[in-house]
Amino acid sequence: MTLYKKNLAQLCIGISLALLCQLSNALSPIPPSGTTPTKRTIEYDWMSVSAWDRMHAEDVVVAQYDQVDVLFVGDSITAGWHWPIWEKNFKPLKAANFGIGGDNTGNVLWRLQHGAVGTIQPKLIVVLIGVNNIGGLQESPEQAAAGVTKVVQQLQLAWPNSKILLNAVFPFDQAANSDNRSKVKKLNKIIAKLGDNKTIFFKDYGPLLLQKDGSISPDIMADFLHPTAKGYQVWADAMTPDIQQLLQ
């Protein structure tokens, strides 16, 4: 083989390898991001994709036809309100619950962009989202905060005249010194800056769910993530006066 042909062959091999690498990268799954609107695609043993689709479809109907003055948006913590507490504190306020278990900020963005806005004009939007960015997507506090920011921006775009009560992400894990506790603190410190006390009101009710030593009691969160009825009562007692004031 002449030197020219040898160099040409090496060049062709190099180009082919480069093209194969590009093709491989193009075919590789893109890691989910909390700032990208994303439909639920994971089949959990506790919730199928079809169940998620059904819940979203129910919210779309509410958004299109109901009168909603207070809209709750979030994940399983929002979805799981103990019914007697919800009925006493929020049902009289014409509240709707658009929380779906397992959602991260990307899932909420997708729902808002695919029918969950409808024709309603809520006076107040109560938001609690972000814990699944840390626990599910394994995002950093900064990445999770970017997702929460996107959700707030999307809500403002959909309802520019609505007030937003932005909840700090609740602490989770039993021990006060866990890595997740530290991540939640950093996340909340970032999203606290979104509050302007004009249209966005940031509130951190999380410390009320902790014991004096900073740990979480199973009476408040049985799995150290989701509130029990007692935990929801603590949250409701603290947040309801704020909601009533913001509705004035």
C-alpha positions as CSV (number, residue, x, y, z in Angstrom):
1,M,0.0,0.0,0.0
2,T,1.4,3.4,-1.0
3,L,1.8,6.1,1.7
4,Y,-1.1,8.1,0.0
5,K,-3.5,5.1,0.1
6,K,-2.5,4.4,3.7
7,N,-3.2,7.9,4.8
8,L,-6.4,7.9,2.9
9,A,-7.5,4.7,4.6
10,Q,-6.6,6.1,8.0
11,L,-8.6,9.2,7.3
12,C,-11.7,7.2,6.2
13,I,-11.4,5.1,9.3
14,G,-11.2,8.2,11.5
15,I,-14.2,9.8,9.8
16,S,-16.2,6.6,10.2
17,L,-15.4,6.3,13.9
18,A,-16.4,10.0,14.4
19,L,-19.7,9.4,12.6
20,L,-20.4,6.3,14.7
21,C,-19.7,8.2,17.9
22,Q,-22.1,11.0,16.8
23,L,-24.7,8.4,16.0
24,S,-24.2,6.7,19.3
25,N,-24.6,10.0,21.1
26,A,-27.7,10.8,19.2
27,L,-29.3,7.4,20.0
28,S,-28.4,7.6,23.7
29,P,-31.3,8.5,26.0
30,I,-31.2,12.1,27.2
31,P,-31.2,12.2,31.0
32,P,-34.5,13.8,32.3
33,S,-34.2,17.3,33.5
34,G,-36.5,19.2,35.8
35,T,-36.5,22.2,33.5
36,T,-37.8,20.3,30.5
37,P,-41.5,19.6,30.2
38,T,-41.7,15.8,30.4
39,K,-44.7,13.4,30.4
40,R,-44.6,10.6,32.9
41,T,-43.2,7.5,31.2
42,I,-42.0,5.4,34.1
43,E,-44.2,2.5,35.3
44,Y,-44.1,2.5,39.1
45,D,-45.5,-0.4,41.1
46,W,-47.6,2.2,43.0
47,M,-48.7,4.2,39.9
48,S,-48.9,3.2,36.3
49,V,-48.5,5.6,33.4
50,S,-52.1,5.1,32.5
51,A,-53.1,6.1,36.0
52,W,-51.0,9.2,35.7
53,D,-52.7,10.0,32.3
54,R,-56.1,9.6,33.9
55,M,-55.3,11.9,36.8
56,H,-54.0,14.5,34.4
57,A,-57.1,14.1,32.2
58,E,-59.3,14.7,35.3
59,D,-57.4,17.9,36.1
60,V,-57.8,19.1,32.5
61,V,-61.6,18.7,32.9
62,V,-61.5,20.7,36.2
63,A,-59.4,23.4,34.5
64,Q,-61.9,23.7,31.7
65,Y,-65.2,23.6,33.4
66,D,-64.9,24.3,37.2
67,Q,-64.7,27.5,39.1
68,V,-61.4,27.5,41.0
69,D,-60.3,30.3,43.3
70,V,-57.4,28.4,45.0
71,L,-55.3,26.0,42.9
72,F,-52.9,23.6,44.5
73,V,-50.0,22.4,42.3
74,G,-47.5,19.8,43.2
75,D,-46.5,16.2,43.7
76,S,-47.7,13.4,46.2
77,I,-47.4,15.7,49.2
78,T,-50.0,18.1,47.6
79,A,-52.0,15.2,46.2
80,G,-52.2,13.4,49.6
81,W,-54.1,15.9,51.7
82,H,-56.1,14.1,54.4
83,W,-59.7,14.5,53.2
84,P,-61.3,15.9,56.4
85,I,-58.6,18.5,56.6
86,W,-59.0,19.5,53.0
87,E,-62.8,19.6,53.3
88,K,-62.7,21.8,56.3
89,N,-59.9,24.2,55.3
90,F,-59.9,24.4,51.5
91,K,-63.1,23.1,50.0
92,P,-65.0,26.2,51.1
93,L,-62.5,28.4,49.3
94,K,-63.3,26.7,45.9
95,A,-60.0,24.9,45.9
96,A,-58.8,22.4,43.3
97,N,-55.9,19.9,43.8
98,F,-53.6,19.4,40.9
99,G,-51.0,17.3,42.7
100,I,-49.9,14.0,41.3
101,G,-47.6,11.6,43.1
102,G,-44.1,11.1,41.9
103,D,-44.0,14.3,39.8
104,N,-41.0,16.4,39.4
105,T,-40.9,20.0,38.1
106,G,-40.6,18.7,34.5
107,N,-43.8,16.7,34.9
108,V,-45.7,19.7,36.2
109,L,-44.4,21.9,33.4
110,W,-45.7,19.3,30.9
111,R,-49.1,19.1,32.6
112,L,-49.5,22.9,32.6
113,Q,-48.6,23.0,28.9
114,H,-51.0,20.2,28.0
115,G,-54.4,21.3,29.2
116,A,-54.1,21.9,33.0
117,V,-54.5,25.6,32.5
118,G,-57.9,25.5,30.8
119,T,-60.2,28.5,31.4
120,I,-59.9,28.8,35.2
121,Q,-58.7,32.1,36.7
122,P,-57.5,31.2,40.2
123,K,-57.0,34.1,42.6
124,L,-54.2,32.1,44.4
125,I,-51.9,29.3,43.4
126,V,-50.3,27.2,46.2
127,V,-47.2,25.5,45.0
128,L,-45.1,22.7,46.6
129,I,-42.7,20.9,44.2
130,G,-39.1,19.9,43.9
131,V,-38.5,17.0,46.3
132,N,-38.6,14.5,43.5
133,N,-36.0,16.5,41.6
134,I,-33.6,15.6,44.4
135,G,-34.9,12.2,45.3
136,G,-35.9,11.0,41.9
137,L,-33.9,12.8,39.3
138,Q,-30.9,13.0,41.6
139,E,-30.5,16.7,40.7
140,S,-28.3,19.1,42.7
141,P,-30.1,21.9,44.7
142,E,-29.2,24.3,42.0
143,Q,-30.7,22.2,39.3
144,A,-33.8,21.5,41.3
145,A,-34.2,25.2,42.0
146,A,-34.0,25.9,38.3
147,G,-36.9,23.5,37.8
148,V,-39.0,25.2,40.5
149,T,-38.2,28.6,38.9
150,K,-39.5,27.3,35.6
151,V,-42.7,26.2,37.2
152,V,-43.3,29.5,38.8
153,Q,-42.6,31.3,35.5
154,Q,-45.0,28.9,33.7
155,L,-47.7,29.7,36.3
156,Q,-47.1,33.4,35.9
157,L,-47.4,33.1,32.1
158,A,-50.7,31.2,32.4
159,W,-52.2,33.3,35.2
160,P,-50.5,36.7,35.3
161,N,-53.1,38.1,37.7
162,S,-52.9,35.3,40.2
163,K,-50.9,35.4,43.4
164,I,-48.5,32.5,44.1
165,L,-47.9,31.0,47.5
166,L,-44.6,29.2,47.0
167,N,-44.0,26.6,49.7
168,A,-40.4,25.7,50.6
169,V,-39.7,22.1,49.9
170,F,-40.4,20.1,53.1
171,P,-37.4,18.4,54.9
172,F,-37.2,14.7,54.5
173,D,-35.2,11.8,56.0
174,Q,-35.5,11.2,59.7
175,A,-32.1,12.6,60.8
176,A,-31.4,16.3,60.8
177,N,-27.9,15.8,59.5
178,S,-28.7,13.7,56.4
179,D,-27.4,14.7,53.0
180,N,-30.9,15.2,51.7
181,R,-31.7,17.7,54.5
182,S,-28.7,19.7,53.4
183,K,-29.8,19.6,49.8
184,V,-33.3,20.8,50.7
185,K,-31.9,23.7,52.7
186,K,-29.8,24.8,49.8
187,L,-32.7,24.4,47.4
188,N,-35.0,26.5,49.6
189,K,-32.4,29.2,50.1
190,I,-32.3,29.6,46.3
191,I,-36.0,29.6,45.6
192,A,-36.7,31.9,48.5
193,K,-35.3,34.7,46.3
194,L,-38.3,34.2,44.0
195,G,-40.5,35.8,46.6
196,D,-41.3,39.4,46.1
197,N,-44.2,39.8,48.6
198,K,-46.2,41.3,45.8
199,T,-47.3,38.5,43.6
200,I,-45.0,35.6,44.8
201,F,-45.0,34.9,48.5
202,F,-42.4,32.4,49.7
203,K,-43.2,30.5,53.0
204,D,-41.2,27.9,54.8
205,Y,-43.5,25.7,56.9
206,G,-41.0,22.9,57.1
207,P,-39.5,23.7,60.5
208,L,-43.0,23.2,62.0
209,L,-42.8,19.6,61.0
210,L,-39.6,19.0,62.9
211,Q,-38.9,18.0,66.5
212,K,-36.7,20.2,68.7
213,D,-33.5,18.2,67.7
214,G,-34.4,18.7,64.1
215,S,-35.4,15.1,63.5
216,I,-38.7,14.0,62.0
217,S,-41.2,12.0,64.1
218,P,-43.0,9.1,62.5
219,D,-46.2,10.7,63.9
220,I,-45.7,13.6,61.5
221,M,-44.2,11.7,58.6
222,A,-44.5,7.9,58.8
223,D,-42.1,7.3,56.0
224,F,-40.1,10.5,56.8
225,L,-41.3,12.1,53.5
226,H,-45.1,12.2,53.3
227,P,-47.1,13.9,56.1
228,T,-49.5,11.8,58.2
229,A,-52.9,13.2,59.0
230,K,-51.2,14.9,62.0
231,G,-48.5,16.4,59.7
232,Y,-51.1,17.7,57.3
233,Q,-52.9,19.3,60.2
234,V,-49.8,21.1,61.2
235,W,-49.3,22.4,57.7
236,A,-53.0,23.4,57.3
237,D,-53.0,25.3,60.7
238,A,-49.9,27.3,59.6
239,M,-50.9,27.9,55.9
240,T,-54.6,28.5,56.1
241,P,-54.3,32.0,57.7
242,D,-51.8,32.9,55.0
243,I,-54.1,31.7,52.3
244,Q,-57.0,33.6,53.7
245,Q,-55.0,36.8,53.9
246,L,-53.7,36.5,50.3
247,L,-57.3,36.1,49.1
248,Q,-58.3,39.4,50.5
